Amino acid sequence: MPKRNDINKVMIIGSGPIIIGQACEFDYSGTQACKALRKLGYQIVLVNSNPATIMTDPDVADVTYIEPLNCARLTEIIKKERPDALLPNLGGQ
């Protein structure tokens, strides 16, 4: 798929806390999405409420927010960061 030139910054919403031993595939897929999009030249803003995930590693995203995943906080982050696109579908079941 060709890179879209009208999109520079993508905000990815992570899965938040998960049960130990379950759903690590969401963490892995989110991390891989961040890495793939950064490789294509997109700036990545990551929001996740789970600080114990590999997604919040400093090398995964350009900007990382460890914040509650609720509408009020996400709205504040969107207003501050002004992403061109949202990727909310890496959040789990």
PDB file of C-alpha atoms in Angstrom:
ATOM      1  CA  MET A   1       0.000   0.000   0.000  1.00  0.00           C
ATOM      2  CA  PRO A   2       1.505   3.383  -0.938  1.00  0.00           C
ATOM      3  CA  LYS A   3       2.234   5.967   1.735  1.00  0.00           C
ATOM      4  CA  ARG A   4      -0.394   8.654   2.089  1.00  0.00           C
ATOM      5  CA  ASN A   5       1.201  12.081   1.781  1.00  0.00           C
ATOM      6  CA  ASP A   6      -1.742  13.798   3.476  1.00  0.00           C
ATOM      7  CA  ILE A   7      -1.056  11.953   6.748  1.00  0.00           C
ATOM      8  CA  ASN A   8       1.985  12.804   8.857  1.00  0.00           C
ATOM      9  CA  LYS A   9       0.972  11.998  12.430  1.00  0.00           C
ATOM     10  CA  VAL A  10      -0.942   8.896  13.550  1.00  0.00           C
ATOM     11  CA  MET A  11      -2.354   8.364  17.035  1.00  0.00           C
ATOM     12  CA  ILE A  12      -2.531   4.731  18.134  1.00  0.00           C
ATOM     13  CA  ILE A  13      -4.739   3.772  21.070  1.00  0.00           C
ATOM     14  CA  GLY A  14      -3.352   0.756  22.907  1.00  0.00           C
ATOM     15  CA  SER A  15      -5.141  -2.045  24.684  1.00  0.00           C
ATOM     16  CA  GLY A  16      -4.699  -0.883  28.251  1.00  0.00           C
ATOM     17  CA  PRO A  17      -4.243  -3.365  31.094  1.00  0.00           C
ATOM     18  CA  ILE A  18      -4.724  -7.026  30.344  1.00  0.00           C
ATOM     19  CA  ILE A  19      -4.744 -10.191  32.413  1.00  0.00           C
ATOM     20  CA  ILE A  20      -1.254 -11.618  32.901  1.00  0.00           C
ATOM     21  CA  GLY A  21      -0.722 -14.440  30.443  1.00  0.00           C
ATOM     22  CA  GLN A  22      -3.622 -13.446  28.221  1.00  0.00           C
ATOM     23  CA  ALA A  23      -4.000 -11.109  25.258  1.00  0.00           C
ATOM     24  CA  CYS A  24      -0.282 -10.473  24.732  1.00  0.00           C
ATOM     25  CA  GLU A  25      -1.077 -10.654  21.008  1.00  0.00           C
ATOM     26  CA  PHE A  26      -2.738  -7.223  21.267  1.00  0.00           C
ATOM     27  CA  ASP A  27       0.407  -5.762  22.782  1.00  0.00           C
ATOM     28  CA  TYR A  28       2.549  -7.409  20.114  1.00  0.00           C
ATOM     29  CA  SER A  29       0.321  -6.315  17.216  1.00  0.00           C
ATOM     30  CA  GLY A  30       0.220  -2.750  18.513  1.00  0.00           C
ATOM     31  CA  THR A  31       3.991  -2.642  18.820  1.00  0.00           C
ATOM     32  CA  GLN A  32       4.417  -4.007  15.299  1.00  0.00           C
ATOM     33  CA  ALA A  33       1.949  -1.420  13.945  1.00  0.00           C
ATOM     34  CA  CYS A  34       3.939   1.385  15.593  1.00  0.00           C
ATOM     35  CA  LYS A  35       7.214   0.092  14.171  1.00  0.00           C
ATOM     36  CA  ALA A  36       5.809  -0.404  10.662  1.00  0.00           C
ATOM     37  CA  LEU A  37       4.232   3.058  10.527  1.00  0.00           C
ATOM     38  CA  ARG A  38       7.391   4.737  11.853  1.00  0.00           C
ATOM     39  CA  LYS A  39       9.429   2.913   9.208  1.00  0.00           C
ATOM     40  CA  LEU A  40       7.130   4.454   6.581  1.00  0.00           C
ATOM     41  CA  GLY A  41       7.903   7.898   7.995  1.00  0.00           C
ATOM     42  CA  TYR A  42       4.784   8.591  10.039  1.00  0.00           C
ATOM     43  CA  GLN A  43       5.095  10.278  13.418  1.00  0.00           C
ATOM     44  CA  ILE A  44       3.482   8.031  16.045  1.00  0.00           C
ATOM     45  CA  VAL A  45       1.579   9.211  19.113  1.00  0.00           C
ATOM     46  CA  LEU A  46       0.799   6.266  21.387  1.00  0.00           C
ATOM     47  CA  VAL A  47      -1.787   6.306  24.167  1.00  0.00           C
ATOM     48  CA  ASN A  48      -1.952   3.350  26.530  1.00  0.00           C
ATOM     49  CA  SER A  49      -2.983   3.060  30.164  1.00  0.00           C
ATOM     50  CA  ASN A  50      -0.685   0.109  30.822  1.00  0.00           C
ATOM     51  CA  PRO A  51       2.898   1.132  31.681  1.00  0.00           C
ATOM     52  CA  ALA A  52       3.994  -2.529  31.779  1.00  0.00           C
ATOM     53  CA  THR A  53       3.619  -3.125  28.049  1.00  0.00           C
ATOM     54  CA  ILE A  54       6.293  -3.242  25.365  1.00  0.00           C
ATOM     55  CA  MET A  55       4.234  -0.672  23.439  1.00  0.00           C
ATOM     56  CA  THR A  56       5.339   2.036  25.884  1.00  0.00           C
ATOM     57  CA  ASP A  57       9.040   1.368  25.250  1.00  0.00           C
ATOM     58  CA  PRO A  58      10.681   4.686  24.257  1.00  0.00           C
ATOM     59  CA  ASP A  59      11.820   3.279  20.898  1.00  0.00           C
ATOM     60  CA  VAL A  60       8.313   2.268  19.763  1.00  0.00           C
ATOM     61  CA  ALA A  61       6.601   5.663  19.357  1.00  0.00           C
ATOM     62  CA  ASP A  62       7.667   9.278  18.932  1.00  0.00           C
ATOM     63  CA  VAL A  63       5.386  10.435  21.758  1.00  0.00           C
ATOM     64  CA  THR A  64       3.907   8.180  24.446  1.00  0.00           C
ATOM     65  CA  TYR A  65       1.083   8.959  26.855  1.00  0.00           C
ATOM     66  CA  ILE A  66       0.414   6.599  29.757  1.00  0.00           C
ATOM     67  CA  GLU A  67      -3.064   7.832  30.564  1.00  0.00           C
ATOM     68  CA  PRO A  68      -6.553   6.477  31.249  1.00  0.00           C
ATOM     69  CA  LEU A  69      -8.280   5.330  28.068  1.00  0.00           C
ATOM     70  CA  ASN A  70     -11.462   7.326  28.506  1.00  0.00           C
ATOM     71  CA  CYS A  71     -13.171   9.805  26.196  1.00  0.00           C
ATOM     72  CA  ALA A  72     -12.247  12.885  28.213  1.00  0.00           C
ATOM     73  CA  ARG A  73      -8.522  12.141  28.356  1.00  0.00           C
ATOM     74  CA  LEU A  74      -8.324  10.924  24.749  1.00  0.00           C
ATOM     75  CA  THR A  75     -10.077  14.119  23.612  1.00  0.00           C
ATOM     76  CA  GLU A  76      -7.489  16.230  25.471  1.00  0.00           C
ATOM     77  CA  ILE A  77      -4.617  14.341  23.848  1.00  0.00           C
ATOM     78  CA  ILE A  78      -6.176  14.639  20.380  1.00  0.00           C
ATOM     79  CA  LYS A  79      -6.592  18.406  20.849  1.00  0.00           C
ATOM     80  CA  LYS A  80      -2.967  18.742  21.971  1.00  0.00           C
ATOM     81  CA  GLU A  81      -1.319  16.447  19.399  1.00  0.00           C
ATOM     82  CA  ARG A  82      -3.653  17.107  16.422  1.00  0.00           C
ATOM     83  CA  PRO A  83      -3.069  13.741  14.696  1.00  0.00           C
ATOM     84  CA  ASP A  84      -3.995  13.343  11.041  1.00  0.00           C
ATOM     85  CA  ALA A  85      -5.287   9.814  11.662  1.00  0.00           C
ATOM     86  CA  LEU A  86      -6.442   7.594  14.533  1.00  0.00           C
ATOM     87  CA  LEU A  87      -5.777   3.884  14.810  1.00  0.00           C
ATOM     88  CA  PRO A  88      -8.062   2.681  17.614  1.00  0.00           C
ATOM     89  CA  ASN A  89      -8.462  -0.925  16.503  1.00  0.00           C
ATOM     90  CA  LEU A  90      -5.465  -2.394  18.340  1.00  0.00           C
ATOM     91  CA  GLY A  91      -7.223  -2.329  21.679  1.00  0.00           C
ATOM     92  CA  GLY A  92      -8.272  -5.921  22.116  1.00  0.00           C
ATOM     93  CA  GLN A  93     -11.409  -7.982  22.155  1.00  0.00           C
TER      94      GLN A  93
END
